[in-house]
Amino acid sequence: MSARTTPRTMYDKIWDAHLVDEQEDGTCLLYIDRHLVHEVTSPQAFEGLRMTGRKVHAPGNTLAVADHNVPTAGRANGIDDPESKLQVETLEKNAAEFGVEYLPMLDIRQGIVHIVGPEQGFTLPGTTIVCGDSHTSTHGAFGALAHGIGTSEVEHVLATQTLIQSKAKNMRVTVNGQLPPHVTAKDIILAIIGEIGTAGGTGYVIEFAGEAIRSLSMEGRMTVCNMTIEGGARAGLIAPDEKTYEYLKGRPRAPQGEMWEKAVDYWRSLPSDEGAHFDKEVVLDAASLPPIVTWGTSPENVVSIEGAVPDPAKIADEAKRTAIERALKYMGLEPNTKMTDIKLDRVFIGSCTNGRIEDIREVAKIAKGRKVAAHVNAMVVPGSGLVKEQAEQEGLDKILIEAGFDWREPGCSMCLAMNADKLAPGERCASTSNRNFEGRQGRGGRTHLVSPEMAAAAAIAGHFVDVRKFS
Amino acid sequence: MDKFKKLEGVAAPMPLINIDTDMIIPKQFLKTIKRTGLGKNLFDEMRYKDDGSEVEDFVLNKPAYRNAEILVAGDNFGCGSSREHAPWALLDFGIRCIISTSFADIFYNNCFKNGILPIRLPQEDVDKLMDDAERGANARLTVDLEAQEIRGPDGGVIKFDIDPFRKHCLMEGLDDVGLTLQKKSAIETFEAKRAEEQPWL
């Protein structure tokens, strides 16, 4: 068969290895190895199972944790909001009824589902991973085919451990060279989204490659893959390597002993073959990247920290001009304002994009011995209980609290403001999260996406600053 | 799921690009544990003022479009989160068909699971339908899934493409889970092979 001799991409390989059935019209049934479940997108799926008398097909490959609604302060007292409380309790009840492991809110392992998966070794190379959450693309950092699904598909995976899919196209984004100091994984992915646009990846799975990607830590790779969805792609992938294996070895749900050796052998066969065909190629140079800030209400609205708010009068395309005008009105920004002149009210550090230990370390480095500007309210929300514990063991919490940051308990928090953490109308926030949509962090709230270092420097200066000059 | 065969209704124009799922249904309405009742909060932040009263010039608040069943929208409709609450809210409001040049992947999938037909068309066709939709209640479109065509108020016909399996499921109102469970033996065969080849999973 030519399929065995034709060079294949990593996506092709994982796809082929999970194909259960292919209909004549090209519709495929793909096996799902790992299913993460959270409280917001699962209640209707479990209800569907109950109504049809169906069971969870592979409860052992399903892991549930509440993250979107959980409070990030005073957690021991429970959840105040009755709707949030009901949703979290419903997940706990459903997990028990259907035999799925559930990490309770007060468990040290609780956290944002996309931080918990890798931490527990639930996320493994070569697997297919889904969750009713678009940022499931995060797990692609391990060379897993991972993407978000809707609630009907959550029900489908619970009942059958498969998903009806048609194959996406292959795109490769190569980031050559080395990042300059203080330019991070977050700046890489924001630059890529700026380059391809929020619909540029629609219909594709993106493989990230190149020296700059290889040089990133696993956590940096997760940041890149996390925001693949913001470029419209179904999933992002990075080939597993020694860093991947080192990260996973010894994790609670990673294979052990002889099984570990066997697994690593298999994982080494995953990277794209030499000469594999990509339908689209994008190339970026890491060395020329600056720290990036978004100015508008779409993640593609990026600009260098040295740049300024765009002037819609200079945009020829009518739809684009209208969108920019609308965004600037919402954001309360004048055309041509220098980014460093934009004053902030709030700073949010956390989320599945940038809520891991390395992110908090970078923030603490900048915060050490300094103070958050008097007019700024800044919060740091660790991505999981284990991240929080690690940070506290390193004394990072003390540095942050001393500098005037609010040190919180883990969850999605103000990335999407489903819990009590939200912006008031008109408040402007530097955020390490992934979306700057209208109302995302609270009705009328204004979000600028940045790296953790840029957010920390902005918290201290009270406005955006070029972190390269700040430190 | 209701079958989708032919739909004749008013089309509302939303020429904005990148209409995201946070716009379609803001997160405060995701706390429900039901699928129904979200229609009143569709496009909540664009549709209502802070005091809860209606924004008069928002398209779905205009008398001609209050019963719209079709949306004609700008590029990249439904980008953002995977929340199926977005199609649930559209459906609950009464929207059964969305026409755009492109859709975000997850949203596009979610539509089919709920009997909503998303139609991708070239820019010039979307522009034409957007013009038709601007004409308010006079702008009734007929979307014929079987024939894969949209008939405009002036008798113009626009053809569209759709995946044949998705078309079949939509026309018959089929339940995906039921269909897949018919392939249970293929799934079990796969699992046996997987247990042998990747025993660590």
PDB file of N, CA and C in Angstrom, chain A residues 17-18 21 23 25 27 31 33-34 40 44 54 57 69 81 84 87 127 132-134 148-152 155-156 159 162 198-199 202 234 255 259 263 266 300 326 416 418 435 437 439-440 443, chain B residues 16-18 20 22 27 30-35 44-46 48-50 76 80-85 88 103 105-106 110 113 165 175-178 180-181 183 186-187 190-191 194 198-201:
ATOM      1  N   ALA A  17      -3.928   6.215  12.799  1.00  0.00           N
ATOM      2  CA  ALA A  17      -3.876   5.269  13.920  1.00  0.00           C
ATOM      3  C   ALA A  17      -5.180   5.258  14.735  1.00  0.00           C
ATOM      4  N   HIS A  18      -6.085   6.188  14.454  1.00  0.00           N
ATOM      5  CA  HIS A  18      -7.323   6.250  15.242  1.00  0.00           C
ATOM      6  C   HIS A  18      -8.589   6.033  14.416  1.00  0.00           C
ATOM      7  N   ASP A  21     -13.546   3.702  11.318  1.00  0.00           N
ATOM      8  CA  ASP A  21     -14.398   3.403  10.169  1.00  0.00           C
ATOM      9  C   ASP A  21     -14.379   4.590   9.206  1.00  0.00           C
ATOM     10  N   GLN A  23     -16.606   5.943   5.855  1.00  0.00           N
ATOM     11  CA  GLN A  23     -17.716   5.724   4.916  1.00  0.00           C
ATOM     12  C   GLN A  23     -17.270   6.109   3.513  1.00  0.00           C
ATOM     13  N   ASP A  25     -18.483   8.265   1.595  1.00  0.00           N
ATOM     14  CA  ASP A  25     -18.497   9.715   1.360  1.00  0.00           C
ATOM     15  C   ASP A  25     -17.359  10.446   2.097  1.00  0.00           C
ATOM     16  N   THR A  27     -16.777  10.427   5.362  1.00  0.00           N
ATOM     17  CA  THR A  27     -17.041  10.657   6.777  1.00  0.00           C
ATOM     18  C   THR A  27     -16.363   9.564   7.598  1.00  0.00           C
ATOM     19  N   TYR A  31     -11.355   7.228  16.813  1.00  0.00           N
ATOM     20  CA  TYR A  31     -11.341   6.792  18.204  1.00  0.00           C
ATOM     21  C   TYR A  31     -10.750   7.886  19.091  1.00  0.00           C
ATOM     22  N   ASP A  33      -8.961   8.737  22.651  1.00  0.00           N
ATOM     23  CA  ASP A  33      -8.248   8.098  23.767  1.00  0.00           C
ATOM     24  C   ASP A  33      -8.545   8.737  25.107  1.00  0.00           C
ATOM     25  N   ARG A  34      -8.677  10.055  25.097  1.00  0.00           N
ATOM     26  CA  ARG A  34      -8.797  10.790  26.356  1.00  0.00           C
ATOM     27  C   ARG A  34      -9.895  11.842  26.250  1.00  0.00           C
ATOM     28  N   VAL A  40     -19.324  23.232  32.519  1.00  0.00           N
ATOM     29  CA  VAL A  40     -20.163  24.123  31.715  1.00  0.00           C
ATOM     30  C   VAL A  40     -20.743  23.435  30.480  1.00  0.00           C
ATOM     31  N   GLN A  44     -25.745  18.886  29.830  1.00  0.00           N
ATOM     32  CA  GLN A  44     -26.735  18.460  28.828  1.00  0.00           C
ATOM     33  C   GLN A  44     -26.322  17.148  28.169  1.00  0.00           C
ATOM     34  N   ARG A  54     -28.189   5.351  28.078  1.00  0.00           N
ATOM     35  CA  ARG A  54     -26.847   4.945  27.657  1.00  0.00           C
ATOM     36  C   ARG A  54     -25.832   5.140  28.778  1.00  0.00           C
ATOM     37  N   HIS A  57     -18.953   4.887  27.761  1.00  0.00           N
ATOM     38  CA  HIS A  57     -18.310   3.720  27.157  1.00  0.00           C
ATOM     39  C   HIS A  57     -16.971   3.392  27.824  1.00  0.00           C
ATOM     40  N   ASN A  69     -16.473  27.857  36.765  1.00  0.00           N
ATOM     41  CA  ASN A  69     -17.348  28.531  37.740  1.00  0.00           C
ATOM     42  C   ASN A  69     -16.775  28.668  39.142  1.00  0.00           C
ATOM     43  N   ASP A  81     -22.809  31.877  44.197  1.00  0.00           N
ATOM     44  CA  ASP A  81     -23.771  31.986  43.099  1.00  0.00           C
ATOM     45  C   ASP A  81     -24.531  30.661  42.950  1.00  0.00           C
ATOM     46  N   SER A  84     -23.956  28.765  39.562  1.00  0.00           N
ATOM     47  CA  SER A  84     -22.609  28.188  39.471  1.00  0.00           C
ATOM     48  C   SER A  84     -22.513  26.951  40.359  1.00  0.00           C
ATOM     49  N   GLN A  87     -24.223  24.023  38.854  1.00  0.00           N
ATOM     50  CA  GLN A  87     -23.492  23.443  37.729  1.00  0.00           C
ATOM     51  C   GLN A  87     -22.324  22.564  38.222  1.00  0.00           C
ATOM     52  N   THR A 127      -1.912  10.503  21.235  1.00  0.00           N
ATOM     53  CA  THR A 127      -3.306  10.213  21.592  1.00  0.00           C
ATOM     54  C   THR A 127      -4.233  11.224  20.917  1.00  0.00           C
ATOM     55  N   GLY A 132     -15.092  19.487  25.834  1.00  0.00           N
ATOM     56  CA  GLY A 132     -16.052  20.506  25.424  1.00  0.00           C
ATOM     57  C   GLY A 132     -15.515  21.873  25.750  1.00  0.00           C
ATOM     58  N   ASP A 133     -14.414  22.216  25.125  1.00  0.00           N
ATOM     59  CA  ASP A 133     -13.732  23.474  25.404  1.00  0.00           C
ATOM     60  C   ASP A 133     -12.731  23.733  24.281  1.00  0.00           C
ATOM     61  N   SER A 134     -12.829  24.895  23.675  1.00  0.00           N
ATOM     62  CA  SER A 134     -12.018  25.146  22.481  1.00  0.00           C
ATOM     63  C   SER A 134     -10.520  25.129  22.767  1.00  0.00           C
ATOM     64  N   GLY A 148     -11.295  21.035  20.673  1.00  0.00           N
ATOM     65  CA  GLY A 148     -12.552  21.291  21.363  1.00  0.00           C
ATOM     66  C   GLY A 148     -13.717  20.706  20.592  1.00  0.00           C
ATOM     67  N   ILE A 149     -14.783  20.383  21.324  1.00  0.00           N
ATOM     68  CA  ILE A 149     -16.003  19.841  20.712  1.00  0.00           C
ATOM     69  C   ILE A 149     -17.207  20.472  21.393  1.00  0.00           C
ATOM     70  N   GLY A 150     -18.351  20.387  20.757  1.00  0.00           N
ATOM     71  CA  GLY A 150     -19.585  20.891  21.358  1.00  0.00           C
ATOM     72  C   GLY A 150     -20.197  19.859  22.292  1.00  0.00           C
ATOM     73  N   THR A 151     -21.272  20.245  22.960  1.00  0.00           N
ATOM     74  CA  THR A 151     -21.876  19.357  23.963  1.00  0.00           C
ATOM     75  C   THR A 151     -22.481  18.101  23.338  1.00  0.00           C
ATOM     76  N   SER A 152     -23.066  18.220  22.133  1.00  0.00           N
ATOM     77  CA  SER A 152     -23.607  17.020  21.475  1.00  0.00           C
ATOM     78  C   SER A 152     -22.489  16.029  21.217  1.00  0.00           C
ATOM     79  N   GLU A 155     -21.477  14.249  24.378  1.00  0.00           N
ATOM     80  CA  GLU A 155     -22.376  13.113  24.603  1.00  0.00           C
ATOM     81  C   GLU A 155     -21.977  11.932  23.702  1.00  0.00           C
ATOM     82  N   HIS A 156     -21.640  12.245  22.466  1.00  0.00           N
ATOM     83  CA  HIS A 156     -21.249  11.211  21.506  1.00  0.00           C
ATOM     84  C   HIS A 156     -19.986  10.478  21.982  1.00  0.00           C
ATOM     85  N   ALA A 159     -20.706   8.301  25.033  1.00  0.00           N
ATOM     86  CA  ALA A 159     -21.465   7.090  24.715  1.00  0.00           C
ATOM     87  C   ALA A 159     -20.684   6.106  23.855  1.00  0.00           C
ATOM     88  N   THR A 162     -15.910   7.661  20.454  1.00  0.00           N
ATOM     89  CA  THR A 162     -15.494   8.044  19.097  1.00  0.00           C
ATOM     90  C   THR A 162     -16.113   9.391  18.743  1.00  0.00           C
ATOM     91  N   THR A 198      -7.707  35.370  12.241  1.00  0.00           N
ATOM     92  CA  THR A 198      -8.462  34.449  13.101  1.00  0.00           C
ATOM     93  C   THR A 198      -9.166  33.350  12.307  1.00  0.00           C
ATOM     94  N   ALA A 199      -9.278  33.519  10.989  1.00  0.00           N
ATOM     95  CA  ALA A 199      -9.868  32.446  10.189  1.00  0.00           C
ATOM     96  C   ALA A 199      -8.812  31.772   9.322  1.00  0.00           C
ATOM     97  N   THR A 202      -8.729  27.981   9.572  1.00  0.00           N
ATOM     98  CA  THR A 202      -9.976  27.223   9.447  1.00  0.00           C
ATOM     99  C   THR A 202      -9.810  26.083   8.442  1.00  0.00           C
ATOM    100  N   ARG A 234      -8.281  23.637  13.724  1.00  0.00           N
ATOM    101  CA  ARG A 234      -8.927  22.642  14.580  1.00  0.00           C
ATOM    102  C   ARG A 234      -8.001  22.258  15.733  1.00  0.00           C
ATOM    103  N   PRO A 255       2.583   6.221  31.602  1.00  0.00           N
ATOM    104  CA  PRO A 255       3.004   4.819  31.731  1.00  0.00           C
ATOM    105  C   PRO A 255       4.272   4.699  32.580  1.00  0.00           C
ATOM    106  N   MET A 259       6.395  -0.375  30.418  1.00  0.00           N
ATOM    107  CA  MET A 259       5.392   0.290  29.576  1.00  0.00           C
ATOM    108  C   MET A 259       5.892   1.646  29.096  1.00  0.00           C
ATOM    109  N   ALA A 263       6.189   2.837  25.310  1.00  0.00           N
ATOM    110  CA  ALA A 263       5.467   4.034  24.859  1.00  0.00           C
ATOM    111  C   ALA A 263       6.420   5.004  24.170  1.00  0.00           C
ATOM    112  N   TYR A 266       7.256   4.097  20.707  1.00  0.00           N
ATOM    113  CA  TYR A 266       6.165   4.442  19.797  1.00  0.00           C
ATOM    114  C   TYR A 266       6.133   5.959  19.524  1.00  0.00           C
ATOM    115  N   GLU A 300      -6.570  38.689  16.448  1.00  0.00           N
ATOM    116  CA  GLU A 300      -5.702  39.043  15.313  1.00  0.00           C
ATOM    117  C   GLU A 300      -5.322  40.526  15.329  1.00  0.00           C
ATOM    118  N   ARG A 326     -15.497  49.782  14.930  1.00  0.00           N
ATOM    119  CA  ARG A 326     -16.318  49.230  16.012  1.00  0.00           C
ATOM    120  C   ARG A 326     -15.434  48.831  17.208  1.00  0.00           C
ATOM    121  N   LEU A 416     -12.643  34.318  31.376  1.00  0.00           N
ATOM    122  CA  LEU A 416     -13.976  34.425  30.778  1.00  0.00           C
ATOM    123  C   LEU A 416     -15.011  34.922  31.755  1.00  0.00           C
ATOM    124  N   MET A 418     -16.760  33.898  34.288  1.00  0.00           N
ATOM    125  CA  MET A 418     -18.016  33.208  34.645  1.00  0.00           C
ATOM    126  C   MET A 418     -18.214  33.167  36.142  1.00  0.00           C
ATOM    127  N   ARG A 435      -8.505  35.557  24.846  1.00  0.00           N
ATOM    128  CA  ARG A 435      -9.522  36.205  24.013  1.00  0.00           C
ATOM    129  C   ARG A 435      -9.803  37.625  24.486  1.00  0.00           C
ATOM    130  N   PHE A 437     -12.409  39.367  23.060  1.00  0.00           N
ATOM    131  CA  PHE A 437     -13.734  39.632  22.497  1.00  0.00           C
ATOM    132  C   PHE A 437     -14.488  40.646  23.353  1.00  0.00           C
ATOM    133  N   GLY A 439     -16.908  42.041  25.791  1.00  0.00           N
ATOM    134  CA  GLY A 439     -17.598  41.462  26.939  1.00  0.00           C
ATOM    135  C   GLY A 439     -16.960  40.217  27.516  1.00  0.00           C
ATOM    136  N   ARG A 440     -15.863  39.775  26.950  1.00  0.00           N
ATOM    137  CA  ARG A 440     -15.267  38.505  27.376  1.00  0.00           C
ATOM    138  C   ARG A 440     -14.962  38.499  28.878  1.00  0.00           C
ATOM    139  N   ARG A 443     -19.089  42.506  30.952  1.00  0.00           N
ATOM    140  CA  ARG A 443     -19.795  43.392  30.027  1.00  0.00           C
ATOM    141  C   ARG A 443     -19.115  44.762  29.981  1.00  0.00           C
TER     142      ARG A 443
ATOM    143  N   LEU B  16     -21.367  42.278  10.004  1.00  0.00           N
ATOM    144  CA  LEU B  16     -20.156  42.289  10.831  1.00  0.00           C
ATOM    145  C   LEU B  16     -19.304  41.033  10.577  1.00  0.00           C
ATOM    146  N   ILE B  17     -17.969  41.196  10.538  1.00  0.00           N
ATOM    147  CA  ILE B  17     -17.098  40.024  10.429  1.00  0.00           C
ATOM    148  C   ILE B  17     -16.726  39.525  11.834  1.00  0.00           C
ATOM    149  N   ASN B  18     -16.279  38.284  11.931  1.00  0.00           N
ATOM    150  CA  ASN B  18     -15.812  37.701  13.197  1.00  0.00           C
ATOM    151  C   ASN B  18     -16.854  37.764  14.323  1.00  0.00           C
ATOM    152  N   ASP B  20     -18.354  36.452  17.182  1.00  0.00           N
ATOM    153  CA  ASP B  20     -17.825  35.356  17.999  1.00  0.00           C
ATOM    154  C   ASP B  20     -18.900  34.798  18.928  1.00  0.00           C
ATOM    155  N   ASP B  22     -18.930  34.617  22.096  1.00  0.00           N
ATOM    156  CA  ASP B  22     -19.221  35.460  23.259  1.00  0.00           C
ATOM    157  C   ASP B  22     -20.286  36.510  22.909  1.00  0.00           C
ATOM    158  N   LYS B  27     -21.136  34.669  28.407  1.00  0.00           N
ATOM    159  CA  LYS B  27     -20.876  33.593  29.375  1.00  0.00           C
ATOM    160  C   LYS B  27     -21.818  33.529  30.563  1.00  0.00           C
ATOM    161  N   LEU B  30     -24.212  30.730  30.382  1.00  0.00           N
ATOM    162  CA  LEU B  30     -23.736  29.357  30.199  1.00  0.00           C
ATOM    163  C   LEU B  30     -23.904  28.527  31.462  1.00  0.00           C
ATOM    164  N   LYS B  31     -24.487  29.150  32.479  1.00  0.00           N
ATOM    165  CA  LYS B  31     -24.597  28.422  33.749  1.00  0.00           C
ATOM    166  C   LYS B  31     -25.799  27.491  33.789  1.00  0.00           C
ATOM    167  N   THR B  32     -26.552  27.498  32.724  1.00  0.00           N
ATOM    168  CA  THR B  32     -27.733  26.642  32.682  1.00  0.00           C
ATOM    169  C   THR B  32     -27.329  25.174  32.544  1.00  0.00           C
ATOM    170  N   ILE B  33     -28.160  24.300  33.027  1.00  0.00           N
ATOM    171  CA  ILE B  33     -27.899  22.878  32.798  1.00  0.00           C
ATOM    172  C   ILE B  33     -28.906  22.317  31.780  1.00  0.00           C
ATOM    173  N   LYS B  34     -29.611  23.248  31.093  1.00  0.00           N
ATOM    174  CA  LYS B  34     -30.576  22.838  30.057  1.00  0.00           C
ATOM    175  C   LYS B  34     -30.141  23.365  28.689  1.00  0.00           C
ATOM    176  N   ARG B  35     -30.781  22.848  27.645  1.00  0.00           N
ATOM    177  CA  ARG B  35     -30.465  23.309  26.292  1.00  0.00           C
ATOM    178  C   ARG B  35     -31.401  24.418  25.837  1.00  0.00           C
ATOM    179  N   ASP B  44     -27.057  38.990  23.507  1.00  0.00           N
ATOM    180  CA  ASP B  44     -27.536  39.789  24.648  1.00  0.00           C
ATOM    181  C   ASP B  44     -26.894  41.172  24.746  1.00  0.00           C
ATOM    182  N   GLU B  45     -25.571  41.236  24.641  1.00  0.00           N
ATOM    183  CA  GLU B  45     -24.899  42.517  24.897  1.00  0.00           C
ATOM    184  C   GLU B  45     -25.072  43.499  23.744  1.00  0.00           C
ATOM    185  N   MET B  46     -25.412  43.000  22.562  1.00  0.00           N
ATOM    186  CA  MET B  46     -25.686  43.890  21.432  1.00  0.00           C
ATOM    187  C   MET B  46     -27.165  44.256  21.400  1.00  0.00           C
ATOM    188  N   TYR B  48     -29.450  44.329  24.133  1.00  0.00           N
ATOM    189  CA  TYR B  48     -30.051  45.029  25.275  1.00  0.00           C
ATOM    190  C   TYR B  48     -29.095  46.063  25.857  1.00  0.00           C
ATOM    191  N   LYS B  49     -29.655  47.141  26.380  1.00  0.00           N
ATOM    192  CA  LYS B  49     -28.858  48.145  27.094  1.00  0.00           C
ATOM    193  C   LYS B  49     -28.594  47.641  28.519  1.00  0.00           C
ATOM    194  N   ASP B  50     -27.764  48.418  29.239  1.00  0.00           N
ATOM    195  CA  ASP B  50     -27.424  48.025  30.612  1.00  0.00           C
ATOM    196  C   ASP B  50     -28.665  47.864  31.497  1.00  0.00           C
ATOM    197  N   ASN B  76     -16.244  34.430   8.959  1.00  0.00           N
ATOM    198  CA  ASN B  76     -15.767  33.781  10.187  1.00  0.00           C
ATOM    199  C   ASN B  76     -16.804  33.812  11.302  1.00  0.00           C
ATOM    200  N   GLY B  80     -14.370  31.479  18.186  1.00  0.00           N
ATOM    201  CA  GLY B  80     -14.256  31.538  19.641  1.00  0.00           C
ATOM    202  C   GLY B  80     -14.513  30.198  20.284  1.00  0.00           C
ATOM    203  N   SER B  81     -15.302  30.199  21.321  1.00  0.00           N
ATOM    204  CA  SER B  81     -15.403  29.021  22.178  1.00  0.00           C
ATOM    205  C   SER B  81     -16.246  27.913  21.550  1.00  0.00           C
ATOM    206  N   SER B  82     -16.188  26.729  22.167  1.00  0.00           N
ATOM    207  CA  SER B  82     -16.900  25.560  21.646  1.00  0.00           C
ATOM    208  C   SER B  82     -18.343  25.509  22.128  1.00  0.00           C
ATOM    209  N   ARG B  83     -18.758  26.497  22.918  1.00  0.00           N
ATOM    210  CA  ARG B  83     -20.078  26.449  23.564  1.00  0.00           C
ATOM    211  C   ARG B  83     -21.205  26.155  22.569  1.00  0.00           C
ATOM    212  N   GLU B  84     -21.880  25.056  22.818  1.00  0.00           N
ATOM    213  CA  GLU B  84     -23.023  24.713  21.966  1.00  0.00           C
ATOM    214  C   GLU B  84     -24.214  25.587  22.329  1.00  0.00           C
ATOM    215  N   HIS B  85     -24.055  26.330  23.417  1.00  0.00           N
ATOM    216  CA  HIS B  85     -25.083  27.298  23.801  1.00  0.00           C
ATOM    217  C   HIS B  85     -25.309  28.307  22.678  1.00  0.00           C
ATOM    218  N   TRP B  88     -27.694  26.649  20.342  1.00  0.00           N
ATOM    219  CA  TRP B  88     -28.934  26.491  21.120  1.00  0.00           C
ATOM    220  C   TRP B  88     -29.686  27.824  21.204  1.00  0.00           C
ATOM    221  N   PHE B 103     -17.225  29.881   8.368  1.00  0.00           N
ATOM    222  CA  PHE B 103     -17.636  29.611   9.748  1.00  0.00           C
ATOM    223  C   PHE B 103     -16.460  29.033  10.522  1.00  0.00           C
ATOM    224  N   ASP B 105     -14.785  26.295  12.765  1.00  0.00           N
ATOM    225  CA  ASP B 105     -14.924  24.846  12.665  1.00  0.00           C
ATOM    226  C   ASP B 105     -15.886  24.231  13.699  1.00  0.00           C
ATOM    227  N   ILE B 106     -15.679  24.546  14.975  1.00  0.00           N
ATOM    228  CA  ILE B 106     -16.479  23.887  16.023  1.00  0.00           C
ATOM    229  C   ILE B 106     -17.935  24.347  15.935  1.00  0.00           C
ATOM    230  N   ASN B 110     -21.315  22.176  15.420  1.00  0.00           N
ATOM    231  CA  ASN B 110     -22.385  22.238  16.413  1.00  0.00           C
ATOM    232  C   ASN B 110     -23.739  22.526  15.772  1.00  0.00           C
ATOM    233  N   LYS B 113     -25.607  19.444  14.656  1.00  0.00           N
ATOM    234  CA  LYS B 113     -26.121  18.596  15.744  1.00  0.00           C
ATOM    235  C   LYS B 113     -27.446  19.116  16.267  1.00  0.00           C
ATOM    236  N   PHE B 165     -23.196  13.456   3.760  1.00  0.00           N
ATOM    237  CA  PHE B 165     -23.608  12.770   4.992  1.00  0.00           C
ATOM    238  C   PHE B 165     -24.330  13.738   5.921  1.00  0.00           C
ATOM    239  N   ASP B 175     -29.993  11.046  14.770  1.00  0.00           N
ATOM    240  CA  ASP B 175     -29.227  11.134  16.006  1.00  0.00           C
ATOM    241  C   ASP B 175     -27.881  10.439  15.773  1.00  0.00           C
ATOM    242  N   ASP B 176     -26.810  11.229  15.816  1.00  0.00           N
ATOM    243  CA  ASP B 176     -25.463  10.710  15.579  1.00  0.00           C
ATOM    244  C   ASP B 176     -25.095   9.529  16.467  1.00  0.00           C
ATOM    245  N   VAL B 177     -25.445   9.649  17.758  1.00  0.00           N
ATOM    246  CA  VAL B 177     -25.016   8.609  18.700  1.00  0.00           C
ATOM    247  C   VAL B 177     -25.630   7.271  18.300  1.00  0.00           C
ATOM    248  N   GLY B 178     -26.897   7.315  17.948  1.00  0.00           N
ATOM    249  CA  GLY B 178     -27.586   6.099  17.519  1.00  0.00           C
ATOM    250  C   GLY B 178     -26.904   5.480  16.302  1.00  0.00           C
ATOM    251  N   THR B 180     -23.763   5.866  15.321  1.00  0.00           N
ATOM    252  CA  THR B 180     -22.437   5.338  15.660  1.00  0.00           C
ATOM    253  C   THR B 180     -22.542   4.025  16.432  1.00  0.00           C
ATOM    254  N   LEU B 181     -23.536   3.934  17.295  1.00  0.00           N
ATOM    255  CA  LEU B 181     -23.670   2.694  18.085  1.00  0.00           C
ATOM    256  C   LEU B 181     -23.961   1.489  17.194  1.00  0.00           C
ATOM    257  N   LYS B 183     -22.194   0.863  14.838  1.00  0.00           N
ATOM    258  CA  LYS B 183     -20.839   0.420  14.467  1.00  0.00           C
ATOM    259  C   LYS B 183     -20.078  -0.109  15.675  1.00  0.00           C
ATOM    260  N   ALA B 186     -17.193  -2.526  15.196  1.00  0.00           N
ATOM    261  CA  ALA B 186     -15.967  -1.921  14.652  1.00  0.00           C
ATOM    262  C   ALA B 186     -15.187  -1.213  15.768  1.00  0.00           C
ATOM    263  N   ILE B 187     -15.917  -0.573  16.665  1.00  0.00           N
ATOM    264  CA  ILE B 187     -15.264   0.118  17.793  1.00  0.00           C
ATOM    265  C   ILE B 187     -14.569  -0.911  18.693  1.00  0.00           C
ATOM    266  N   PHE B 190     -11.465  -2.236  17.096  1.00  0.00           N
ATOM    267  CA  PHE B 190     -10.406  -1.228  17.208  1.00  0.00           C
ATOM    268  C   PHE B 190      -9.788  -1.257  18.607  1.00  0.00           C
ATOM    269  N   GLU B 191     -10.649  -1.349  19.618  1.00  0.00           N
ATOM    270  CA  GLU B 191     -10.163  -1.318  21.000  1.00  0.00           C
ATOM    271  C   GLU B 191      -9.290  -2.528  21.325  1.00  0.00           C
ATOM    272  N   ARG B 194      -5.969  -1.837  19.776  1.00  0.00           N
ATOM    273  CA  ARG B 194      -5.317  -0.754  20.520  1.00  0.00           C
ATOM    274  C   ARG B 194      -4.702  -1.298  21.809  1.00  0.00           C
ATOM    275  N   GLN B 198      -0.928  -0.512  21.956  1.00  0.00           N
ATOM    276  CA  GLN B 198      -0.583   0.585  22.873  1.00  0.00           C
ATOM    277  C   GLN B 198      -1.132   0.270  24.268  1.00  0.00           C
ATOM    278  N   PRO B 199      -0.565  -0.765  24.886  1.00  0.00           N
ATOM    279  CA  PRO B 199      -1.137  -1.241  26.160  1.00  0.00           C
ATOM    280  C   PRO B 199      -1.070  -0.211  27.285  1.00  0.00           C
ATOM    281  N   TRP B 200      -0.232   0.844  27.115  1.00  0.00           N
ATOM    282  CA  TRP B 200      -0.129   1.851  28.169  1.00  0.00           C
ATOM    283  C   TRP B 200      -1.337   2.761  28.217  1.00  0.00           C
ATOM    284  N   LEU B 201      -2.183   2.681  27.173  1.00  0.00           N
ATOM    285  CA  LEU B 201      -3.356   3.572  27.181  1.00  0.00           C
ATOM    286  C   LEU B 201      -4.460   2.913  27.973  1.00  0.00           C
TER     287      LEU B 201
END
